[in-house]
Coordinates of C-alpha atoms and ligand atoms in Angstrom, one line a residue:
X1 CA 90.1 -4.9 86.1
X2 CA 86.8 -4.3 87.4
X3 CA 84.4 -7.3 87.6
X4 CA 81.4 -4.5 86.3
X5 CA 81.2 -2.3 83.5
X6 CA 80.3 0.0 85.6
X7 CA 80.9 1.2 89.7
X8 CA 77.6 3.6 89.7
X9 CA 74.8 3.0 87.0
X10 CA 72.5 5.1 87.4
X11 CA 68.5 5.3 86.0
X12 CA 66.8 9.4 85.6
X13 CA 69.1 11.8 84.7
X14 CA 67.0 14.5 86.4
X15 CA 68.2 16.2 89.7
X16 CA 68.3 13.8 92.3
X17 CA 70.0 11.1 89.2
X18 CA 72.6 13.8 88.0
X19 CA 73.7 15.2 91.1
X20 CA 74.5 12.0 92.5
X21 CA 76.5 11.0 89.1
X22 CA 78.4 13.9 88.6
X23 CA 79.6 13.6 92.4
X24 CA 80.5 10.0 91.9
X25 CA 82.3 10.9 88.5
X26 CA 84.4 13.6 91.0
X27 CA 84.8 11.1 93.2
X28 CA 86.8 8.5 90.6
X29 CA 83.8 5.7 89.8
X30 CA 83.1 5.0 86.7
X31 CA 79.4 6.1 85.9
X32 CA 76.8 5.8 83.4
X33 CA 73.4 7.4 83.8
X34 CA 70.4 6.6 81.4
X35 CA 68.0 8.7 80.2
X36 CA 64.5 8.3 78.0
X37 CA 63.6 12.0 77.6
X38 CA 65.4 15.0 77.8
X39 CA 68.3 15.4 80.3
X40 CA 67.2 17.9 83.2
X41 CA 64.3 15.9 84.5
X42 CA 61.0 17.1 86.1
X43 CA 62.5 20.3 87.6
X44 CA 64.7 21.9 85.1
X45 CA 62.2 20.8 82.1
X46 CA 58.6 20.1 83.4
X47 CA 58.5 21.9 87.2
X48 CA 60.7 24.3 89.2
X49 CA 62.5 26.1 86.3
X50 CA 59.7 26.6 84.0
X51 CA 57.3 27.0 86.3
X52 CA 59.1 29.9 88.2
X53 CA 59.7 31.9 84.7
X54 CA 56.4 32.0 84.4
X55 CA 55.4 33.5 87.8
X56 CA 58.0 36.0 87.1
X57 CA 57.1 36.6 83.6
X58 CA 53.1 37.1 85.0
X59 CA 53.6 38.8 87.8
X60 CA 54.8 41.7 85.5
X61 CA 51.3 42.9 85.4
X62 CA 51.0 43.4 89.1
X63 CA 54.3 45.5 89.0
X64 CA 52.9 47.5 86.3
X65 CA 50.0 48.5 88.2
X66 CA 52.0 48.9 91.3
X67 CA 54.0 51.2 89.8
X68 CA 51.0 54.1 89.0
X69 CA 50.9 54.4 93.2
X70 CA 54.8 55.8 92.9
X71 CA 54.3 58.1 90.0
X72 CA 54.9 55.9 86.8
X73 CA 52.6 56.2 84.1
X74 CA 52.5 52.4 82.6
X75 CA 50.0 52.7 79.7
X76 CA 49.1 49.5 77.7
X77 CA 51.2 47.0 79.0
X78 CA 50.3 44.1 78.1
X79 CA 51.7 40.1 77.8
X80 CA 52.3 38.7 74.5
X81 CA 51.9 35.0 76.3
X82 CA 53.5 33.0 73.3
X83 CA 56.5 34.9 73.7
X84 CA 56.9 34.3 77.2
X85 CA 56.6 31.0 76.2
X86 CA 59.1 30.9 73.5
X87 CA 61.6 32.6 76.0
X88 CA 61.0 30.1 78.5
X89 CA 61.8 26.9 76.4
X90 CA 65.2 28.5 75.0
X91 CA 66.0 29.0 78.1
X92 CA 65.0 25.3 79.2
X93 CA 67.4 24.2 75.8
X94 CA 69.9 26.6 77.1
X95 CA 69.9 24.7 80.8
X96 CA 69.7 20.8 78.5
X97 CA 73.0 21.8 77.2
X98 CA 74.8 22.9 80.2
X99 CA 73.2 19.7 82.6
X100 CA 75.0 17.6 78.9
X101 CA 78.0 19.1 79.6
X102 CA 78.3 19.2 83.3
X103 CA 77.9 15.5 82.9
X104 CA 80.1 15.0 80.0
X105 CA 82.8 17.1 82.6
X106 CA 82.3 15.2 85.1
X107 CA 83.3 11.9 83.2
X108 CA 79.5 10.4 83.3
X109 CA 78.8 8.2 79.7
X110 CA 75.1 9.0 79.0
X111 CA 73.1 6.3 77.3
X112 CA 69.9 7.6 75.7
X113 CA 67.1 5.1 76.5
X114 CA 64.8 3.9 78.8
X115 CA 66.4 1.6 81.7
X116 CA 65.3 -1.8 83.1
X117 CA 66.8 -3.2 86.0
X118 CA 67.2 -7.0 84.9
X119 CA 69.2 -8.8 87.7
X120 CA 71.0 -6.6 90.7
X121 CA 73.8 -5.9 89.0
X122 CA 72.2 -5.4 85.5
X123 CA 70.2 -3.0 83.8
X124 CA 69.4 -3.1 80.1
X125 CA 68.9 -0.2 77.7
X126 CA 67.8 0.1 74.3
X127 CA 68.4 -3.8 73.8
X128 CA 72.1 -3.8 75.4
X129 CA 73.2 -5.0 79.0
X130 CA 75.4 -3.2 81.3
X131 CA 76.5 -4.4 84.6
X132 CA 77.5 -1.9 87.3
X133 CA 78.5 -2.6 91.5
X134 CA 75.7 -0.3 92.5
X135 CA 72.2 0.4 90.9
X136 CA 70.6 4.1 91.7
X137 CA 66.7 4.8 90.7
X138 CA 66.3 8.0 90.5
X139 CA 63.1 8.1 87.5
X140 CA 61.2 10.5 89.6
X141 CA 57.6 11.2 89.4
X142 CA 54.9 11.9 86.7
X143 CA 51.3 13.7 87.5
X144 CA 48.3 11.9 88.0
X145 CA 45.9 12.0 85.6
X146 CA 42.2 11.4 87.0
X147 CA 40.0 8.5 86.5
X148 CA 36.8 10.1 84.7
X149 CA 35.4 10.3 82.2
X150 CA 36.8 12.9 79.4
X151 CA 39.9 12.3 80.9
X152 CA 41.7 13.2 77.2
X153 CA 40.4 16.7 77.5
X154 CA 42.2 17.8 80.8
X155 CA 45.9 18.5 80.9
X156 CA 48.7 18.5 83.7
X157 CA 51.2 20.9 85.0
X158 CA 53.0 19.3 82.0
X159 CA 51.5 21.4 79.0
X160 CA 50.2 23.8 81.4
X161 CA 53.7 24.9 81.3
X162 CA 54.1 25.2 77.7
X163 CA 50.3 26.3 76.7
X164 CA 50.4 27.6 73.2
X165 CA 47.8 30.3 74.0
X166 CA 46.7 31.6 77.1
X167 CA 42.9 30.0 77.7
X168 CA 40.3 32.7 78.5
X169 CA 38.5 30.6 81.2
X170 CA 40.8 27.9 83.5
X171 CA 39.4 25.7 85.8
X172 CA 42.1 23.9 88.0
X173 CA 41.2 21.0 90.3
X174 CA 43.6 20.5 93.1
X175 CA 45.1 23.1 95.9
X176 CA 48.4 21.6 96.2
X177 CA 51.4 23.2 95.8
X178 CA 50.7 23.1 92.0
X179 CA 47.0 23.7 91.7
X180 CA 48.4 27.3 94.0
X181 CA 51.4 27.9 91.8
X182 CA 49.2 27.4 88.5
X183 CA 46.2 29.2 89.4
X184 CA 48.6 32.2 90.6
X185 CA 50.3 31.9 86.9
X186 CA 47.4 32.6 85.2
X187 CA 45.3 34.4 86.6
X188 CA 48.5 37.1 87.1
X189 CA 49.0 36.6 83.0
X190 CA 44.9 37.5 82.6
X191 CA 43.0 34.2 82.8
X192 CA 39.6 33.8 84.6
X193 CA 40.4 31.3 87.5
X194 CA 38.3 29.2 89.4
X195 CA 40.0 26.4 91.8
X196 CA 38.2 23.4 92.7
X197 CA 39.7 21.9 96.1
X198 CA 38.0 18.5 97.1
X199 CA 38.8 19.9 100.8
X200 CA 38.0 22.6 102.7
X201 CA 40.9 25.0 101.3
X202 CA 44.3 24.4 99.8
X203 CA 47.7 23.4 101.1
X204 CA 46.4 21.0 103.1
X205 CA 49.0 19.9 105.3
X206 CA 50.3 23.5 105.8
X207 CA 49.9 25.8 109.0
X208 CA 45.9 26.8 108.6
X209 CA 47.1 30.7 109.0
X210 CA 48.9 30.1 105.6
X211 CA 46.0 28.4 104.3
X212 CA 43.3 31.5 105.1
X213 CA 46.2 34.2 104.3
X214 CA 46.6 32.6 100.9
X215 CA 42.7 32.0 100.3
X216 CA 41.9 35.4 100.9
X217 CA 44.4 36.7 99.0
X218 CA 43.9 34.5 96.0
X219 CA 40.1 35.8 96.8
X220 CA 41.3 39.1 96.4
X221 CA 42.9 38.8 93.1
X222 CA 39.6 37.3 91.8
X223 CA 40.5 33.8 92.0
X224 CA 37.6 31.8 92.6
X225 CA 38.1 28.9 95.0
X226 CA 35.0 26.2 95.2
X227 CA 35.9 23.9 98.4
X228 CA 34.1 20.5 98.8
X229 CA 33.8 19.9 94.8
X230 CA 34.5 16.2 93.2
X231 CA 34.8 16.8 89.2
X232 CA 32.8 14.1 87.8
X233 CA 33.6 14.5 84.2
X234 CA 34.8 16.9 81.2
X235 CA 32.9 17.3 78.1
X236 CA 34.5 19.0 74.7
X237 CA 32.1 21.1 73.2
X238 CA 31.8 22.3 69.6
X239 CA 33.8 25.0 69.6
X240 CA 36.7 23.3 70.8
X241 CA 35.6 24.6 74.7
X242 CA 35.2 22.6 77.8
X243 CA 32.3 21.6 80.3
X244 CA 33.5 20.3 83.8
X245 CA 30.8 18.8 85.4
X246 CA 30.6 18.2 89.5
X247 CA 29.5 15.1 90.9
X248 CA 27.1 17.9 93.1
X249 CA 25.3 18.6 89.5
X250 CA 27.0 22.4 88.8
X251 CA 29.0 22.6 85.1
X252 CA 31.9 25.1 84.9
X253 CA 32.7 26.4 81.6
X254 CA 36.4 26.6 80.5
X255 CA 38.8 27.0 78.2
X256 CA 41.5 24.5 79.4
X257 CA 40.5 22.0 82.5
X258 CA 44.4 21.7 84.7
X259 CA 44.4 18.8 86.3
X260 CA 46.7 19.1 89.8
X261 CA 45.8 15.9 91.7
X262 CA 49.3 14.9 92.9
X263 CA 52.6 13.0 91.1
X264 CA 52.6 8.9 91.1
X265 CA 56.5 7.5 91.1
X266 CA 57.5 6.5 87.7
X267 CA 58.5 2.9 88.7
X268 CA 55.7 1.2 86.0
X269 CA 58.2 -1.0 83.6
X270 CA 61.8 -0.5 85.5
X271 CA 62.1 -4.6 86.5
X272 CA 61.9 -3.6 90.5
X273 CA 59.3 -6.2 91.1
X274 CA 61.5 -9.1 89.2
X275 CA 64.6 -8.4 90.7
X276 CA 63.2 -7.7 94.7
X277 CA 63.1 -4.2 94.8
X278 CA 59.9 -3.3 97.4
X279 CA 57.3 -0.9 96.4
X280 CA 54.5 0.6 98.6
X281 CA 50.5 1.1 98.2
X282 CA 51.3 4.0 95.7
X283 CA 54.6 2.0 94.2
X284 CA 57.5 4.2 95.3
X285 CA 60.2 2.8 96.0
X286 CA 61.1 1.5 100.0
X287 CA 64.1 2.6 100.9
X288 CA 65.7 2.6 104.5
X289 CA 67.9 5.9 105.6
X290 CA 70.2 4.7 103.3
X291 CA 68.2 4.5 100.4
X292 CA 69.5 1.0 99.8
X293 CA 65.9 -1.0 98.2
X294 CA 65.3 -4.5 99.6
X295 CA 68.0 -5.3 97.0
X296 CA 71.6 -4.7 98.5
X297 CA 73.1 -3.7 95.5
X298 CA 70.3 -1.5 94.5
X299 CA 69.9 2.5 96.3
X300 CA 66.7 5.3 95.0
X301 CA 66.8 8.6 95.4
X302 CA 64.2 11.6 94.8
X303 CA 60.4 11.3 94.0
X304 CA 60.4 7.6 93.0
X305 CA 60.7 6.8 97.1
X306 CA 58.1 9.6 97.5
X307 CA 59.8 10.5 101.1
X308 CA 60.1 14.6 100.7
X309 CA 59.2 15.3 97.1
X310 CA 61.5 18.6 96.2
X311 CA 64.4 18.9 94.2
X312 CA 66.7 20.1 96.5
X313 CA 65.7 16.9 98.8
X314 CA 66.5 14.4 95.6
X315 CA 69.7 16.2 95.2
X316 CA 71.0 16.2 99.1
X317 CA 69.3 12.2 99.0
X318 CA 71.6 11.4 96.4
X319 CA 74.8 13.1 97.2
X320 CA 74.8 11.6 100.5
X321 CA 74.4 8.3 99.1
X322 CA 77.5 8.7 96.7
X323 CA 79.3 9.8 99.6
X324 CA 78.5 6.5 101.5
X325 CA 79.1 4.4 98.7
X326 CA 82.3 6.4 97.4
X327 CA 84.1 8.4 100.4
X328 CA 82.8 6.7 103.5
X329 CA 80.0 8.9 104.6
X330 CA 77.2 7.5 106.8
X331 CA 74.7 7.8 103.5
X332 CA 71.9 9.0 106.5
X333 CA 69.7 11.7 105.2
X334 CA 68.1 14.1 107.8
X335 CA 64.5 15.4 106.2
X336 CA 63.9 16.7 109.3
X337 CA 63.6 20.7 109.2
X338 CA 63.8 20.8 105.2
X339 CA 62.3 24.2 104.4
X340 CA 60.2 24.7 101.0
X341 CA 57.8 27.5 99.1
X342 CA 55.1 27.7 97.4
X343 CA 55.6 30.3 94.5
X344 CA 52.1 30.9 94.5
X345 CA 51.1 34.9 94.1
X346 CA 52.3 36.2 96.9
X347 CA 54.6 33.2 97.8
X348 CA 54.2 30.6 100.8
X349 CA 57.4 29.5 102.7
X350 CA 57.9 27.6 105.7
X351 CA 60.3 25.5 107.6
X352 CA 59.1 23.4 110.6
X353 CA 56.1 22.5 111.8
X354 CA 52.6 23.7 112.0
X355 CA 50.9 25.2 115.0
X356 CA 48.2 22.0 115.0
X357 CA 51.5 19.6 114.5
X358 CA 53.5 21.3 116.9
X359 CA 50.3 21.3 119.8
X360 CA 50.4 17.4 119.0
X361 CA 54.1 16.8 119.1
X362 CA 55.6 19.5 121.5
X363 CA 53.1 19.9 124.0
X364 CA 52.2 23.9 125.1
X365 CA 53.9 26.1 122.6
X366 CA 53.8 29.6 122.4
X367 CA 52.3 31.4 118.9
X368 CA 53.4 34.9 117.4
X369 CA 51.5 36.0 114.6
X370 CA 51.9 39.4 112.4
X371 CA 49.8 40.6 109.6
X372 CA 50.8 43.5 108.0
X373 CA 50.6 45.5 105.0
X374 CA 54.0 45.7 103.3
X375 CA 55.6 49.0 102.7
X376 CA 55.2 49.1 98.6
X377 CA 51.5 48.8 99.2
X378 CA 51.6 52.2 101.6
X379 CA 51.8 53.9 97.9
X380 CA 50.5 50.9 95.6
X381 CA 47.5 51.3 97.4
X382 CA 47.4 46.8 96.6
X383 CA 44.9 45.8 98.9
X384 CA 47.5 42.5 100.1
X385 CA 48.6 42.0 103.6
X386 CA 52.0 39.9 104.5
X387 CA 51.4 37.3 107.4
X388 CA 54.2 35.8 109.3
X389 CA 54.6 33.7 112.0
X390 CA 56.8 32.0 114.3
X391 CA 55.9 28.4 116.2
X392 CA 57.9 28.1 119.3
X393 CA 57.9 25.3 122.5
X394 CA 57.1 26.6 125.4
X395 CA 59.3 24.6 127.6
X396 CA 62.5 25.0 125.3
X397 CA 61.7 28.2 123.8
X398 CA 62.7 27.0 120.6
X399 CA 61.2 28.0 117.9
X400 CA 59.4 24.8 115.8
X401 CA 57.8 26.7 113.0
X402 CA 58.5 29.5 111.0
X403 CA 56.0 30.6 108.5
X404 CA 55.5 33.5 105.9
X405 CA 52.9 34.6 103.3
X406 CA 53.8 37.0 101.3
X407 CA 56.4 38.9 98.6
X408 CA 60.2 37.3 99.1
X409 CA 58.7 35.1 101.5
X410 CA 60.9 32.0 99.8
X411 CA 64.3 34.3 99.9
X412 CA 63.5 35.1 103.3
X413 CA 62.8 31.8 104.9
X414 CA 65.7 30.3 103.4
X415 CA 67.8 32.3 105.7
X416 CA 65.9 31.3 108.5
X417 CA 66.1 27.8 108.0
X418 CA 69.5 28.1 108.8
X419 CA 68.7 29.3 112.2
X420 CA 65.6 26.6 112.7
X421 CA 68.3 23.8 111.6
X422 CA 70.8 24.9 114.1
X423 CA 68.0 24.9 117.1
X424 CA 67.5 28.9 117.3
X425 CA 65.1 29.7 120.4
X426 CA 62.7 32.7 120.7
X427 CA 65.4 34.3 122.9
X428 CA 68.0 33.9 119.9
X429 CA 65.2 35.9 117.0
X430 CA 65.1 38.3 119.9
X431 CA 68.5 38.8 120.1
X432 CA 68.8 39.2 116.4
X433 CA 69.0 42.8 115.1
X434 CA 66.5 43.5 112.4
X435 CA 67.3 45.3 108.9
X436 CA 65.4 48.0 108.5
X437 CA 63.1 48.8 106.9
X438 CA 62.0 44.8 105.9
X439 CA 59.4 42.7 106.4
X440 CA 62.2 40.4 107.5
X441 CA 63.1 41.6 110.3
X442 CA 59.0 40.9 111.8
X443 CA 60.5 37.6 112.6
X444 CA 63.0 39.0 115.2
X445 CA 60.5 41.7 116.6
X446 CA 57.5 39.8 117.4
X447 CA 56.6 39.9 121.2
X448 CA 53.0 39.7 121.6
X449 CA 52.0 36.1 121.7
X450 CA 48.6 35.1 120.5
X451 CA 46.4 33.8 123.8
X452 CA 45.7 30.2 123.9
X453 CA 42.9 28.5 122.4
X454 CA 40.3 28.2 125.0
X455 CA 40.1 24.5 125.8
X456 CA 36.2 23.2 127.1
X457 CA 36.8 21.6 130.6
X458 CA 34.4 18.3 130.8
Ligands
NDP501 P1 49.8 18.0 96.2 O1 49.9 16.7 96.9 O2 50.6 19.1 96.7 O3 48.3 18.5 96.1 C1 47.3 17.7 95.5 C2 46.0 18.4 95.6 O4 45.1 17.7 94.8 C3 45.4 18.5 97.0 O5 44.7 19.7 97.0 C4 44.5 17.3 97.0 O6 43.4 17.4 97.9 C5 44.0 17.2 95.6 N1 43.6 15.9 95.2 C6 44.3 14.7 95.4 N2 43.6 13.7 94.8 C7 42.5 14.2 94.2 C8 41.4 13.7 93.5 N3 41.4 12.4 93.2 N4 40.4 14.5 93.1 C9 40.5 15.8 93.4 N5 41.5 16.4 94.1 C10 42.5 15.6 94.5 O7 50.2 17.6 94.7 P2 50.6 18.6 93.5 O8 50.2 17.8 92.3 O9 50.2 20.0 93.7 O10 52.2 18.5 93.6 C11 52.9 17.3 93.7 C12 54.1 17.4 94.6 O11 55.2 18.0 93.8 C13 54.0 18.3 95.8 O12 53.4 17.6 96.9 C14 55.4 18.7 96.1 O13 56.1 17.6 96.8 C15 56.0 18.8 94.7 N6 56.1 20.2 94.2 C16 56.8 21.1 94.9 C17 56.9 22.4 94.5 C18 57.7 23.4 95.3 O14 58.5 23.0 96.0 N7 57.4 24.7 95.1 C19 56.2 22.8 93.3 C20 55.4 21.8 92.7 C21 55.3 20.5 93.1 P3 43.6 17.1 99.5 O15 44.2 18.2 100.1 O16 42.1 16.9 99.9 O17 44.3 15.8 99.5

């Protein structure tokens, strides 16, 4: 008989916790997995699942203008918003209850409670102990909430998601993946929008011709986007309506302030301090490219090591690790090439590296840029132009970067990746026979390269 109650125990039962469970449960090992909330975690109940219903349930009202350029008369459409709500969170009960089962299938015991680690083989729950071989973190991430004052009157992607009416007047703060996403949300369901960016423009961190192509068309759709612009405080007025004032002296009026700062790790109150387990500046958890913590025993997976925050990261993270601890694999994670979207309105995808990243890490490269108008908006008569663009080393011809801004863009680059991963050169896309007629296929067309930046000689 085992020495432990347990071979696996793990802590989050969201996607990076679950996935790595159930694969351990198929793999033989007797796993438990604790839970404080609601199993499904960030993405199924509070991010990616939600969050995507709700671009598709706004963007309905682009479609049904769209649709007067092909002959359809679409009079009075209109979105009952609490309904798109209500639809949303059965859904979200409907996915609880098959994540319950496809850990009850999988022979996982789930104990409902909030985890602490107490010793390295030892984590208590709800006042009982259970010891287990191997520890896995995966508690994920929570948003930020600013340090200002009137701090109680803004809200996070959190009940942004589940808004019981739709506000009139939104002001979001933040041009980050979900400051884009948001903003897109509701200003497609009929909210005024203005975006306040403490930078010059959003995505930072993203190729800058996916920054302008999504600035102007956010611009387009009426979405006002203040750059440089500190909130210094929210005030509730009377009427149950908000004041946002800027530390530059403007005040914004609005009906619901979103705050979209960032996620900190939820390690606050899990015992990783008393039992070894490192954290950084921002308290993630250090792991190496094992995810093994400074504690042998102990492994973390997903946002709670803030290395690539997506769900589809935490997931791969912790299969890999189950596959180390459980069937010999080498538990190393490559992050490298990972390709992820922004379901903003029109979507942002990418895989690779930026032009500026790649000028600093792959010496000349060669740059192929299109911006088109797609084919529905011939007869829409949508004033919305695609961009795409492909990043490629001049010396290898292989392309680094692969970029797109614009309807499917997220379907489309997925594909892609797979040619990126597998270390697809310019010659290869030019090989490629397009489909026709797609935007796609403008990724194995392009032949025009864009001329080099003049550089001032000294
Ligand atoms: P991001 O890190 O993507 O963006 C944060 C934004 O807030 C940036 O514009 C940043 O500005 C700004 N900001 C940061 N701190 C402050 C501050 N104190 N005051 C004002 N502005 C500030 O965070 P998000 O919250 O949007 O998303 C969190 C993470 O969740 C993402 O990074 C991503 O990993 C994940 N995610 C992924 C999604 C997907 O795959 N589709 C969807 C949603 C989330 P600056 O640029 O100047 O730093």
């Amino acid at each position: 008989m085992s020495e432990f109650d347990f071979d696996l125990f793990t802590l989050g039962a969201g996607s990076g916790g679950v996935a790595a469970s159930r694969r351990a449960g198929a793999h033989g090992a007797k796993v438990a997995i604790c839970e404080d909330v609601r199993v499904g975690g960030t993405c199924v109940l509070r991010g990616c699942v939600p969050k995507k219903l709700l671009v598709m349930g706004a963007h309905f009202s682009e479609d049904a203008e769209d649709a007067r350029g092909f002959g359809w008369s679409v009079e009075g459409a209109r979105l009952d918003w609490r309904a798109l709500i209500e639809r949303k969170d059965k859904e979200l009960d409907r996915l609880n209850g098959v994540y319950l089962r496809m850990l009850r299938d999988s022979g996982v015991t789930l104990i409902e409670g909030r985890g602490v680690i107490v010793d390295p083989h030892t984590v208590e729950v709800a006042g009982k102990r259970y010891t287990a071989r191997h520890i896995l973190v995966a508690t994920g991430s929570a948003p930020i909430r600013p340090e200002i004052p009137g701090v109680e009157h803004v809200i996070t992607s959190d009940e942004a998601l589940s808004l019981p009416e739709l506000p009139k007047r939104l002001v979001v703060v933040g041009g980050g993946y979900i400051g884009c996403e948001l903003a897109g949300v509701f200003r497609a369901a009929g909210s005024s929008v203005t975006m306040l960016i403490r930078g010059d423009t959003v995505l930072r961190g993203f190729d800058d011709d996916v920054r302008a192509a999504l600035t102007l068309a956010y611009r387009k759709k009426g979405i006002e986007i203040m750059s440089e612009v500190v909130v210094r405080d929210v005030e509730r007025e009377a009427d149950g309506s908000f004041n946002v004032l800027t530390k530059t002296g403007d005040t914004l009026d609005a009906d619901a302030v979103l705050f979209a700062i960032g996620r900190h790790p939820n390690t606050r109150g899990l015992g990783c301090e008393q039992v070894g387990i490192k954290l950084n500046e921002l308290g993630a958890i250090e792991v190496d490219a094992q995810s093994r913590t400074a504690v042998r025993s102990i492994f973390a997976v997903g946002d709670v090591t803030n290395r690539l925050n997506l769900t589809p990261v935490a997931i791969a993270e912790g299969r890999i690790l189950v596959e180390m601890l459980f069937n010999r694999g080498d538990g190393t994670m490559d992050h490298a090439n990972t390709p992820s979207a922004v379901f903003s309105q029109p979507p942002v995808a990418t895989v690779g590296c930026s032009e500026s990243f790649a000028r600093a890490a792959h010496g000349e490269i060669d740059v192929y840029v299109a911006s088109f108008k797609p084919m529905k908006h011939t007869l829409s008569g949508r004033d919305e132009r695609t961009m795409m663009k492909l990043v490629v080393e001049r010396s290898s011809q292989k392309v680094v970067g692969l970029h797109m801004v614009g309807p499917d863009a997220p379907e489309i680059v997925q594909g892609f990746a797979v040619a990126i991963r597998c270390g697809a050169t310019k010659q290869d896309f030019d090989r490629t026979v397009g489909i026709h007629p797609t935007a796609a296929e403008e990724f194995v067309t392009m032949r025009e390269k864009r001329p080099d930046p003049v550089t001032v000689g000294t």
